[in-house]
mmCIF file of C-alpha atoms and ligand atoms in Angstrom:
data_model
loop_
_atom_site.group_PDB
_atom_site.id
_atom_site.type_symbol
_atom_site.label_atom_id
_atom_site.label_comp_id
_atom_site.label_asym_id
_atom_site.label_seq_id
_atom_site.Cartn_x
_atom_site.Cartn_y
_atom_site.Cartn_z
ATOM 1 C CA MET A 1320 5.144 10.235 -21.369
ATOM 2 C CA ALA A 1321 3.362 13.471 -20.791
ATOM 3 C CA ASN A 1322 -0.247 12.058 -21.889
ATOM 4 C CA LYS A 1323 -0.169 8.809 -20.287
ATOM 5 C CA PRO A 1324 -2.717 8.050 -17.420
ATOM 6 C CA VAL A 1325 -1.639 8.355 -14.049
ATOM 7 C CA LEU A 1326 -1.292 5.293 -11.646
ATOM 8 C CA LEU A 1327 -0.789 6.547 -7.828
ATOM 9 C CA THR A 1328 -0.426 4.660 -4.715
ATOM 10 C CA GLY A 1329 0.573 5.632 -1.236
ATOM 11 C CA ILE A 1330 1.807 3.425 1.688
ATOM 12 C CA GLN A 1331 2.243 4.044 5.246
ATOM 13 C CA PRO A 1332 5.749 3.228 6.780
ATOM 14 C CA SER A 1333 3.504 2.155 9.569
ATOM 15 C CA GLY A 1334 4.951 -1.733 10.067
ATOM 16 C CA ASP A 1335 6.861 -4.615 8.665
ATOM 17 C CA LEU A 1336 5.804 -5.890 5.576
ATOM 18 C CA HIS A 1337 4.382 -9.559 5.327
ATOM 19 C CA ILE A 1338 3.322 -11.424 2.026
ATOM 20 C CA GLY A 1339 -0.310 -10.359 2.736
ATOM 21 C CA ASN A 1340 0.847 -7.132 1.812
ATOM 22 C CA TYR A 1341 2.736 -8.377 -1.251
ATOM 23 C CA PHE A 1342 0.063 -10.296 -2.752
ATOM 24 C CA GLY A 1343 -2.926 -7.966 -1.927
ATOM 25 C CA ALA A 1344 -1.152 -4.620 -2.840
ATOM 26 C CA MET A 1345 2.122 -4.759 -3.926
ATOM 27 C CA LYS A 1346 2.444 -7.372 -6.717
ATOM 28 C CA PRO A 1347 -0.860 -6.093 -8.506
ATOM 29 C CA PHE A 1348 0.556 -2.892 -8.276
ATOM 30 C CA VAL A 1349 4.023 -3.520 -9.692
ATOM 31 C CA GLU A 1350 2.250 -5.487 -12.394
ATOM 32 C CA LEU A 1351 0.177 -2.452 -13.621
ATOM 33 C CA ALA A 1352 3.229 -0.405 -13.272
ATOM 34 C CA GLN A 1353 5.081 -2.748 -15.571
ATOM 35 C CA THR A 1354 2.562 -2.710 -18.495
ATOM 36 C CA GLY A 1355 4.228 0.755 -19.176
ATOM 37 C CA GLY A 1356 0.892 2.159 -20.018
ATOM 38 C CA TYR A 1357 1.056 4.654 -16.913
ATOM 39 C CA GLN A 1358 2.952 7.343 -15.607
ATOM 40 C CA THR A 1359 3.322 5.728 -12.166
ATOM 41 C CA TYR A 1360 3.579 7.523 -8.776
ATOM 42 C CA VAL A 1361 4.480 5.894 -5.619
ATOM 43 C CA MET A 1362 4.232 7.877 -2.105
ATOM 44 C CA VAL A 1363 5.145 6.849 1.028
ATOM 45 C CA VAL A 1364 2.391 8.781 3.086
ATOM 46 C CA ASP A 1365 4.568 9.570 6.354
ATOM 47 C CA TYR A 1366 2.006 12.295 7.462
ATOM 48 C CA HIS A 1367 -0.711 10.030 7.167
ATOM 49 C CA ALA A 1368 1.495 7.319 9.594
ATOM 50 C CA LEU A 1369 2.314 10.420 11.866
ATOM 51 C CA ASN A 1370 -1.189 9.641 13.425
ATOM 52 C CA THR A 1371 0.188 6.351 14.755
ATOM 53 C CA VAL A 1372 4.162 6.521 14.474
ATOM 54 C CA GLN A 1373 4.960 8.839 16.979
ATOM 55 C CA ASP A 1374 8.885 7.787 17.412
ATOM 56 C CA SER A 1375 11.309 9.456 14.951
ATOM 57 C CA ASP A 1376 13.883 6.589 14.904
ATOM 58 C CA GLN A 1377 11.109 4.165 13.939
ATOM 59 C CA MET A 1378 9.630 6.608 11.392
ATOM 60 C CA ARG A 1379 12.934 7.492 9.488
ATOM 61 C CA ARG A 1380 13.914 3.468 9.607
ATOM 62 C CA ARG A 1381 10.387 2.761 8.094
ATOM 63 C CA ILE A 1382 10.048 5.397 5.235
ATOM 64 C CA ARG A 1383 13.327 3.809 3.927
ATOM 65 C CA GLU A 1384 12.225 0.383 4.442
ATOM 66 C CA ILE A 1385 9.066 0.969 2.501
ATOM 67 C CA ALA A 1386 10.837 2.630 -0.047
ATOM 68 C CA MET A 1387 13.245 0.001 -0.748
ATOM 69 C CA ALA A 1388 11.016 -2.531 -0.576
ATOM 70 C CA TYR A 1389 9.126 -1.301 -3.872
ATOM 71 C CA LEU A 1390 12.160 -0.839 -5.655
ATOM 72 C CA ALA A 1391 13.250 -4.597 -4.391
ATOM 73 C CA VAL A 1392 9.682 -6.050 -5.836
ATOM 74 C CA GLY A 1393 10.197 -4.689 -9.162
ATOM 75 C CA LEU A 1394 9.429 -1.178 -9.582
ATOM 76 C CA ASP A 1395 11.884 0.607 -11.964
ATOM 77 C CA PRO A 1396 13.372 3.697 -10.663
ATOM 78 C CA ASN A 1397 13.694 5.255 -14.097
ATOM 79 C CA GLU A 1398 10.205 4.845 -14.953
ATOM 80 C CA ILE A 1399 8.575 5.690 -11.682
ATOM 81 C CA ILE A 1400 8.361 8.730 -9.388
ATOM 82 C CA LEU A 1401 8.852 7.389 -5.897
ATOM 83 C CA PHE A 1402 8.622 10.158 -3.031
ATOM 84 C CA GLN A 1403 7.841 10.793 0.300
ATOM 85 C CA GLN A 1404 4.845 12.673 1.019
ATOM 86 C CA SER A 1405 6.118 15.021 3.482
ATOM 87 C CA ALA A 1406 8.845 16.383 0.913
ATOM 88 C CA VAL A 1407 6.246 18.052 -1.008
ATOM 89 C CA PRO A 1408 4.690 20.685 1.042
ATOM 90 C CA ALA A 1409 1.634 20.995 -1.772
ATOM 91 C CA HIS A 1410 -0.048 17.869 -0.041
ATOM 92 C CA THR A 1411 -0.797 19.672 3.254
ATOM 93 C CA GLU A 1412 -1.481 22.875 1.686
ATOM 94 C CA LEU A 1413 -4.037 21.416 -0.621
ATOM 95 C CA ALA A 1414 -5.521 19.184 2.337
ATOM 96 C CA TRP A 1415 -6.097 22.321 4.449
ATOM 97 C CA ILE A 1416 -8.066 23.959 1.211
ATOM 98 C CA PHE A 1417 -10.201 20.745 1.138
ATOM 99 C CA ASP A 1418 -10.629 21.127 4.950
ATOM 100 C CA ALA A 1419 -12.411 24.501 4.122
ATOM 101 C CA ILE A 1420 -14.758 23.202 1.772
ATOM 102 C CA THR A 1421 -15.733 19.836 3.518
ATOM 103 C CA THR A 1422 -18.316 20.062 6.488
ATOM 104 C CA MET A 1423 -17.923 17.989 9.600
ATOM 105 C CA PRO A 1424 -20.849 16.148 9.298
ATOM 106 C CA TYR A 1425 -19.828 14.742 5.950
ATOM 107 C CA LEU A 1426 -16.568 13.529 7.316
ATOM 108 C CA MET A 1427 -18.278 12.179 10.197
ATOM 109 C CA ARG A 1428 -19.902 9.549 8.098
ATOM 110 C CA ALA A 1429 -16.399 7.931 7.257
ATOM 111 C CA HIS A 1430 -15.989 4.322 8.170
ATOM 112 C CA ALA A 1431 -12.748 4.818 9.379
ATOM 113 C CA PHE A 1432 -13.490 7.389 11.829
ATOM 114 C CA LYS A 1433 -16.663 5.624 12.843
ATOM 115 C CA ASP A 1434 -14.866 2.637 13.626
ATOM 116 C CA ALA A 1435 -11.995 4.680 15.576
ATOM 117 C CA GLU A 1436 -14.932 6.193 17.424
ATOM 118 C CA ALA A 1437 -16.884 2.946 18.020
ATOM 119 C CA LYS A 1438 -13.446 1.795 19.790
ATOM 120 C CA ASN A 1439 -13.922 4.393 22.249
ATOM 121 C CA LYS A 1440 -10.410 5.968 20.991
ATOM 122 C CA GLU A 1441 -8.983 9.471 21.582
ATOM 123 C CA ILE A 1442 -9.213 10.247 17.805
ATOM 124 C CA SER A 1443 -6.360 12.880 16.656
ATOM 125 C CA VAL A 1444 -7.612 15.632 14.348
ATOM 126 C CA GLY A 1445 -5.088 14.061 11.733
ATOM 127 C CA THR A 1446 -7.071 10.995 11.902
ATOM 128 C CA PHE A 1447 -10.529 12.991 11.083
ATOM 129 C CA ASN A 1448 -8.908 14.618 8.361
ATOM 130 C CA TYR A 1449 -7.087 11.661 7.110
ATOM 131 C CA PRO A 1450 -9.430 11.489 4.066
ATOM 132 C CA MET A 1451 -8.775 15.330 3.020
ATOM 133 C CA LEU A 1452 -4.748 14.559 2.963
ATOM 134 C CA MET A 1453 -5.514 11.324 0.977
ATOM 135 C CA ALA A 1454 -7.740 13.241 -1.587
ATOM 136 C CA ALA A 1455 -4.781 15.761 -1.889
ATOM 137 C CA ASP A 1456 -2.448 13.149 -2.351
ATOM 138 C CA ILE A 1457 -4.463 11.870 -5.244
ATOM 139 C CA LEU A 1458 -5.833 15.030 -7.072
ATOM 140 C CA LEU A 1459 -2.497 17.006 -7.315
ATOM 141 C CA TYR A 1460 -1.432 14.793 -9.997
ATOM 142 C CA ASP A 1461 -4.356 14.289 -12.164
ATOM 143 C CA THR A 1462 -4.402 10.746 -11.398
ATOM 144 C CA THR A 1463 -6.717 8.350 -13.104
ATOM 145 C CA LEU A 1464 -6.156 5.234 -11.306
ATOM 146 C CA VAL A 1465 -5.753 4.526 -7.628
ATOM 147 C CA PRO A 1466 -5.345 0.606 -6.936
ATOM 148 C CA VAL A 1467 -6.737 0.141 -3.276
ATOM 149 C CA GLY A 1468 -8.036 -2.629 -0.991
ATOM 150 C CA LYS A 1469 -11.750 -2.700 -0.340
ATOM 151 C CA ASP A 1470 -11.063 -0.837 3.050
ATOM 152 C CA ASN A 1471 -10.084 2.359 0.913
ATOM 153 C CA LYS A 1472 -13.076 2.355 -1.279
ATOM 154 C CA GLN A 1473 -14.626 5.039 0.606
ATOM 155 C CA HIS A 1474 -11.666 7.313 0.626
ATOM 156 C CA ILE A 1475 -11.833 7.193 -3.444
ATOM 157 C CA GLU A 1476 -15.345 8.063 -2.910
ATOM 158 C CA ILE A 1477 -14.703 11.002 -0.910
ATOM 159 C CA THR A 1478 -11.758 12.113 -3.079
ATOM 160 C CA ARG A 1479 -14.049 12.049 -6.046
ATOM 161 C CA ASP A 1480 -16.591 14.080 -4.136
ATOM 162 C CA THR A 1481 -14.325 16.695 -3.055
ATOM 163 C CA ALA A 1482 -12.946 17.052 -6.427
ATOM 164 C CA GLU A 1483 -16.185 17.731 -7.763
ATOM 165 C CA LYS A 1484 -17.447 20.173 -4.832
ATOM 166 C CA PHE A 1485 -14.182 22.242 -5.618
ATOM 167 C CA ASN A 1486 -14.735 22.203 -9.330
ATOM 168 C CA ARG A 1487 -18.206 23.330 -8.867
ATOM 169 C CA ILE A 1488 -17.577 25.908 -6.110
ATOM 170 C CA PHE A 1489 -14.878 27.738 -7.875
ATOM 171 C CA LYS A 1490 -16.216 27.024 -11.407
ATOM 172 C CA GLU A 1491 -13.525 25.571 -13.029
ATOM 173 C CA GLU A 1492 -12.373 21.796 -14.181
ATOM 174 C CA VAL A 1493 -9.290 22.033 -11.679
ATOM 175 C CA PHE A 1494 -9.160 18.588 -10.756
ATOM 176 C CA THR A 1495 -9.729 15.234 -12.723
ATOM 177 C CA LEU A 1496 -11.774 12.631 -11.003
ATOM 178 C CA PRO A 1497 -9.947 9.397 -10.438
ATOM 179 C CA GLU A 1498 -11.106 5.750 -10.538
ATOM 180 C CA GLY A 1499 -10.777 3.537 -7.711
ATOM 181 C CA HIS A 1500 -9.518 0.232 -8.895
ATOM 182 C CA ILE A 1501 -10.316 -2.660 -6.311
ATOM 183 C CA GLN A 1502 -8.077 -5.476 -6.800
ATOM 184 C CA SER A 1503 -11.004 -8.098 -7.002
ATOM 185 C CA GLY A 1504 -8.870 -10.875 -8.173
ATOM 186 C CA VAL A 1505 -6.605 -10.898 -5.151
ATOM 187 C CA GLU A 1506 -8.096 -12.907 -2.230
ATOM 188 C CA ILE A 1507 -7.360 -12.197 1.372
ATOM 189 C CA VAL A 1508 -4.039 -14.015 2.396
ATOM 190 C CA PRO A 1509 -4.644 -15.913 5.382
ATOM 191 C CA GLY A 1510 -2.104 -15.852 8.106
ATOM 192 C CA THR A 1511 -0.605 -18.738 10.102
ATOM 193 C CA ASP A 1512 -3.749 -19.034 12.334
ATOM 194 C CA GLY A 1513 -6.138 -18.893 9.146
ATOM 195 C CA GLN A 1514 -7.524 -15.378 10.077
ATOM 196 C CA LYS A 1515 -6.386 -12.428 7.507
ATOM 197 C CA MET A 1516 -2.788 -12.115 7.596
ATOM 198 C CA SER A 1517 -2.227 -8.872 9.689
ATOM 199 C CA LYS A 1518 0.528 -7.475 11.610
ATOM 200 C CA SER A 1519 -2.005 -6.306 14.337
ATOM 201 C CA TYR A 1520 -2.973 -10.437 14.953
ATOM 202 C CA GLY A 1521 0.719 -11.467 15.113
ATOM 203 C CA ASN A 1522 0.040 -14.408 12.334
ATOM 204 C CA VAL A 1523 2.337 -12.975 9.530
ATOM 205 C CA ILE A 1524 4.822 -14.305 7.430
ATOM 206 C CA GLN A 1525 7.341 -11.476 6.934
ATOM 207 C CA LEU A 1526 8.105 -10.539 3.354
ATOM 208 C CA PHE A 1527 12.015 -9.728 4.226
ATOM 209 C CA GLY A 1528 12.408 -11.794 7.300
ATOM 210 C CA SER A 1529 15.525 -14.383 7.617
ATOM 211 C CA HIS A 1530 15.224 -18.087 6.776
ATOM 212 C CA ASP A 1531 14.479 -18.758 10.722
ATOM 213 C CA ASP A 1532 11.714 -16.253 10.735
ATOM 214 C CA LEU A 1533 10.320 -18.147 7.964
ATOM 215 C CA VAL A 1534 10.719 -21.638 9.222
ATOM 216 C CA LYS A 1535 9.120 -20.398 12.649
ATOM 217 C CA ALA A 1536 6.283 -18.635 10.886
ATOM 218 C CA VAL A 1537 5.396 -21.624 8.614
ATOM 219 C CA MET A 1538 5.813 -24.370 11.286
ATOM 220 C CA SER A 1539 3.280 -22.342 13.613
ATOM 221 C CA ILE A 1540 0.726 -22.703 11.037
ATOM 222 C CA VAL A 1541 -2.429 -24.048 12.892
ATOM 223 C CA THR A 1542 -3.434 -27.174 11.086
ATOM 224 C CA ASP A 1543 -6.624 -28.730 11.461
ATOM 225 C CA SER A 1544 -6.607 -32.345 12.617
ATOM 226 C CA SER A 1545 -9.749 -33.349 11.647
ATOM 227 C CA GLY A 1546 -9.006 -32.820 7.726
ATOM 228 C CA GLU A 1547 -6.642 -34.695 5.408
ATOM 229 C CA ARG A 1548 -5.401 -31.564 3.872
ATOM 230 C CA PRO A 1549 -4.173 -28.922 6.116
ATOM 231 C CA GLN A 1550 -6.361 -25.847 4.743
ATOM 232 C CA ASN A 1551 -3.944 -23.007 5.997
ATOM 233 C CA VAL A 1552 -0.984 -24.597 4.593
ATOM 234 C CA TYR A 1553 -2.415 -25.140 1.352
ATOM 235 C CA ALA A 1554 -3.957 -21.592 1.276
ATOM 236 C CA ILE A 1555 -0.465 -20.005 1.412
ATOM 237 C CA HIS A 1556 1.021 -22.702 -0.928
ATOM 238 C CA LYS A 1557 -1.282 -22.015 -3.791
ATOM 239 C CA LEU A 1558 0.030 -18.283 -3.942
ATOM 240 C CA VAL A 1559 3.430 -19.492 -4.787
ATOM 241 C CA ARG A 1560 3.012 -22.935 -6.613
ATOM 242 C CA SER A 1561 0.118 -23.848 -9.311
ATOM 243 C CA GLU A 1562 -2.820 -25.927 -7.979
ATOM 244 C CA GLU A 1563 -1.939 -28.940 -10.248
ATOM 245 C CA GLU A 1564 1.157 -29.327 -8.681
ATOM 246 C CA LEU A 1565 -0.029 -28.859 -5.267
ATOM 247 C CA GLU A 1566 -2.647 -31.350 -5.964
ATOM 248 C CA GLN A 1567 -0.111 -34.040 -6.647
ATOM 249 C CA MET A 1568 1.941 -33.177 -3.812
ATOM 250 C CA TYR A 1569 -0.930 -32.939 -1.263
ATOM 251 C CA THR A 1570 -2.414 -36.306 -2.187
ATOM 252 C CA GLU A 1571 1.297 -37.894 -2.075
ATOM 253 C CA HIS A 1572 1.710 -36.401 1.291
ATOM 254 C CA LYS A 1573 -1.909 -36.824 2.689
ATOM 255 C CA GLY A 1574 -1.728 -36.369 6.316
ATOM 256 C CA ASN A 1575 1.984 -35.686 6.561
ATOM 257 C CA TYR A 1576 1.765 -32.099 7.785
ATOM 258 C CA LYS A 1577 5.294 -31.593 8.630
ATOM 259 C CA VAL A 1578 6.528 -32.861 5.089
ATOM 260 C CA LEU A 1579 4.035 -30.544 3.312
ATOM 261 C CA LYS A 1580 5.082 -27.576 5.702
ATOM 262 C CA GLU A 1581 8.859 -28.298 4.667
ATOM 263 C CA PHE A 1582 7.626 -28.318 0.909
ATOM 264 C CA LEU A 1583 6.059 -24.757 1.447
ATOM 265 C CA ILE A 1584 9.248 -23.389 3.372
ATOM 266 C CA GLU A 1585 11.272 -24.570 0.097
ATOM 267 C CA ASP A 1586 8.676 -22.978 -2.187
ATOM 268 C CA LEU A 1587 8.483 -19.684 -0.322
ATOM 269 C CA ASP A 1588 12.124 -19.445 -0.340
ATOM 270 C CA ARG A 1589 12.316 -20.156 -3.781
ATOM 271 C CA TYR A 1590 9.653 -17.664 -4.906
ATOM 272 C CA PHE A 1591 10.898 -14.722 -2.918
ATOM 273 C CA ALA A 1592 14.791 -15.172 -3.517
ATOM 274 C CA PRO A 1593 15.041 -12.846 -6.388
ATOM 275 C CA ILE A 1594 13.086 -9.947 -4.466
ATOM 276 C CA ARG A 1595 15.363 -10.654 -1.212
ATOM 277 C CA ALA A 1596 18.380 -10.641 -3.237
ATOM 278 C CA LYS A 1597 17.481 -7.429 -4.519
ATOM 279 C CA HIS A 1598 16.630 -6.018 -1.306
ATOM 280 C CA GLU A 1599 19.861 -7.260 -0.049
ATOM 281 C CA GLU A 1600 21.812 -5.754 -2.785
ATOM 282 C CA LEU A 1601 19.940 -1.979 -2.154
ATOM 283 C CA LYS A 1602 20.606 -2.637 1.476
ATOM 284 C CA SER A 1603 24.294 -2.698 0.957
ATOM 285 C CA ASP A 1604 24.170 0.415 -0.873
ATOM 286 C CA ASP A 1605 21.602 2.586 0.465
ATOM 287 C CA SER A 1606 22.620 5.628 -1.539
ATOM 288 C CA ILE A 1607 20.344 4.184 -4.260
ATOM 289 C CA VAL A 1608 17.149 5.021 -2.341
ATOM 290 C CA ASP A 1609 18.463 8.337 -1.295
ATOM 291 C CA LEU A 1610 18.966 9.165 -4.847
ATOM 292 C CA VAL A 1611 15.474 7.897 -6.193
ATOM 293 C CA LEU A 1612 13.793 9.682 -3.379
ATOM 294 C CA GLU A 1613 15.614 12.764 -4.050
ATOM 295 C CA ALA A 1614 14.679 12.833 -7.893
ATOM 296 C CA GLY A 1615 11.181 11.731 -6.905
ATOM 297 C CA LYS A 1616 10.894 14.845 -4.701
ATOM 298 C CA ARG A 1617 12.135 16.946 -7.543
ATOM 299 C CA GLU A 1618 9.608 15.884 -9.987
ATOM 300 C CA ALA A 1619 6.735 15.630 -7.419
ATOM 301 C CA ARG A 1620 7.415 19.017 -6.285
ATOM 302 C CA ALA A 1621 7.550 20.439 -10.156
ATOM 303 C CA VAL A 1622 4.261 18.707 -10.958
ATOM 304 C CA SER A 1623 2.247 19.765 -7.704
ATOM 305 C CA GLU A 1624 3.450 23.049 -7.750
ATOM 306 C CA THR A 1625 2.021 23.850 -11.160
ATOM 307 C CA LYS A 1626 -1.549 22.216 -9.996
ATOM 308 C CA MET A 1627 -1.107 24.406 -6.735
ATOM 309 C CA GLU A 1628 -0.598 27.708 -8.785
ATOM 310 C CA GLN A 1629 -3.963 26.772 -10.542
ATOM 311 C CA VAL A 1630 -5.662 25.990 -7.324
ATOM 312 C CA ARG A 1631 -4.463 29.214 -5.649
ATOM 313 C CA ARG A 1632 -5.897 31.090 -8.801
ATOM 314 C CA ALA A 1633 -9.011 29.259 -8.734
ATOM 315 C CA ILE A 1634 -9.845 30.325 -5.205
ATOM 316 C CA GLY A 1635 -8.666 33.693 -5.507
ATOM 317 C CA VAL A 1636 -5.741 34.055 -3.313
ATOM 318 C CA ALA A 1637 -3.470 34.548 -6.071
HETATM 319 P P1 AMP B 861 -2.209 -2.637 5.703
HETATM 320 O O1 AMP B 861 -0.711 -2.418 5.961
HETATM 321 O O2 AMP B 861 -2.735 -3.638 6.588
HETATM 322 O O3 AMP B 861 -2.734 -1.257 5.742
HETATM 323 O O4 AMP B 861 -2.206 -3.115 4.329
HETATM 324 C C1 AMP B 861 -1.803 -2.623 3.252
HETATM 325 C C2 AMP B 861 -1.995 -3.252 1.809
HETATM 326 O O5 AMP B 861 -1.944 -4.497 1.983
HETATM 327 C C3 AMP B 861 -3.488 -2.986 1.877
HETATM 328 O O6 AMP B 861 -3.506 -2.603 0.429
HETATM 329 C C4 AMP B 861 -4.114 -4.063 2.040
HETATM 330 O O7 AMP B 861 -5.427 -4.360 1.221
HETATM 331 C C5 AMP B 861 -3.030 -5.046 1.887
HETATM 332 N N1 AMP B 861 -3.410 -6.248 2.638
HETATM 333 C C6 AMP B 861 -2.784 -6.280 4.039
HETATM 334 N N2 AMP B 861 -3.097 -7.600 4.572
HETATM 335 C C7 AMP B 861 -3.576 -8.480 3.329
HETATM 336 C C8 AMP B 861 -3.848 -9.743 3.630
HETATM 337 N N3 AMP B 861 -3.927 -10.617 4.566
HETATM 338 N N4 AMP B 861 -4.182 -10.207 2.234
HETATM 339 C C9 AMP B 861 -4.409 -9.533 1.153
HETATM 340 N N5 AMP B 861 -4.185 -8.034 1.102
HETATM 341 C C10 AMP B 861 -3.713 -7.486 2.180
HETATM 342 N N1 LIG B 862 -4.988 5.306 2.938
HETATM 343 C C1 LIG B 862 -4.078 4.220 2.424
HETATM 344 C C2 LIG B 862 -3.863 3.152 3.293
HETATM 345 O O1 LIG B 862 -4.744 2.573 3.811
HETATM 346 C C3 LIG B 862 -2.682 5.262 2.049
HETATM 347 C C4 LIG B 862 -2.751 6.267 1.091
HETATM 348 C C5 LIG B 862 -2.715 7.533 1.814
HETATM 349 C C6 LIG B 862 -3.086 6.295 -0.121
HETATM 350 N N2 LIG B 862 -2.679 8.483 0.546
HETATM 351 C C7 LIG B 862 -3.062 7.597 -0.537
HETATM 352 C C8 LIG B 862 -3.260 5.358 -0.864
HETATM 353 C C9 LIG B 862 -3.287 8.079 -2.143
HETATM 354 C C10 LIG B 862 -3.505 5.537 -2.041
HETATM 355 C C11 LIG B 862 -3.545 6.990 -2.733
HETATM 356 O O2 LIG B 862 -2.870 2.942 3.615
#
């Protein structure tokens, strides 16, 4: 186990999960973890989310929801290390050290910062420093592989630059350079209006919503009346059913959008039934989540503290 390459991800507890998150991030990650070829770390990055989530009840609830969701979609708690970022002090400590060796102009080139600035937002210092905390998240565990969406590609580059810079300044190979794994096979999951599914567009199909939520969302899918095949319905349908079967179904029921949507509801229900059942089970006994997070905290603290001892020696404070 000790010598397996390290697979790591971080998820912000900043909103309800939708099926775009599932197909775009969770499913591919779980499949990688299930190969058994990695030591896997899954971290709920609550201190990253603090930049946007500033309500204690909401924060508390969402942290648990994310942890529960990752267990529900198939991560084996005995095989992975699942923990809260805030429970492991090394993350913020190392982020500070990275702050000290990184220049303002360098971080000002980050897309996320430039986007926020372009929107004329009052940017928090934490938003500006976001990439440093993320670099710490990754580098503390000698991570080899970080699966991310395209939007996080630059964060991985910053992480690699920071690792290299630290190793160069302090003349010691303290940090391993991680690889980003851009999930290219995964298409962008469209929402009910055909745009990218996103909580900020209000076009989502929730991952753990009720049956009524599902019906409402699917029935609201925007159909283009000019074509015979409702593209937005089909695009979601092909995530849960083979295109061969869909060809037949969409030919047979050509133009009958209501029936096709009903089939989609049925297929989504069937596809997500095991995940939802597992989710219900975890919800009914949430002490399991506590136990998993507690065990994760212990392991992550031990591993990260060993790395921090090396870091403190390398910089000369110990
Ligand atoms: P977010 O909460 O929007 O930051 O997304 C969390 C993760 O889910 C990221 O890795 C995204 O790439 C992925 N994701 C979010 N929305 C979609 C979507 N509509 N299609 C595919 N992947 C998505
Ligand atoms: N930046 C990621 C996001 O967009 C969250 C994150 C924080 C992360 N630390 C990480 C992802 C470490 C992968 C590895 O939500």
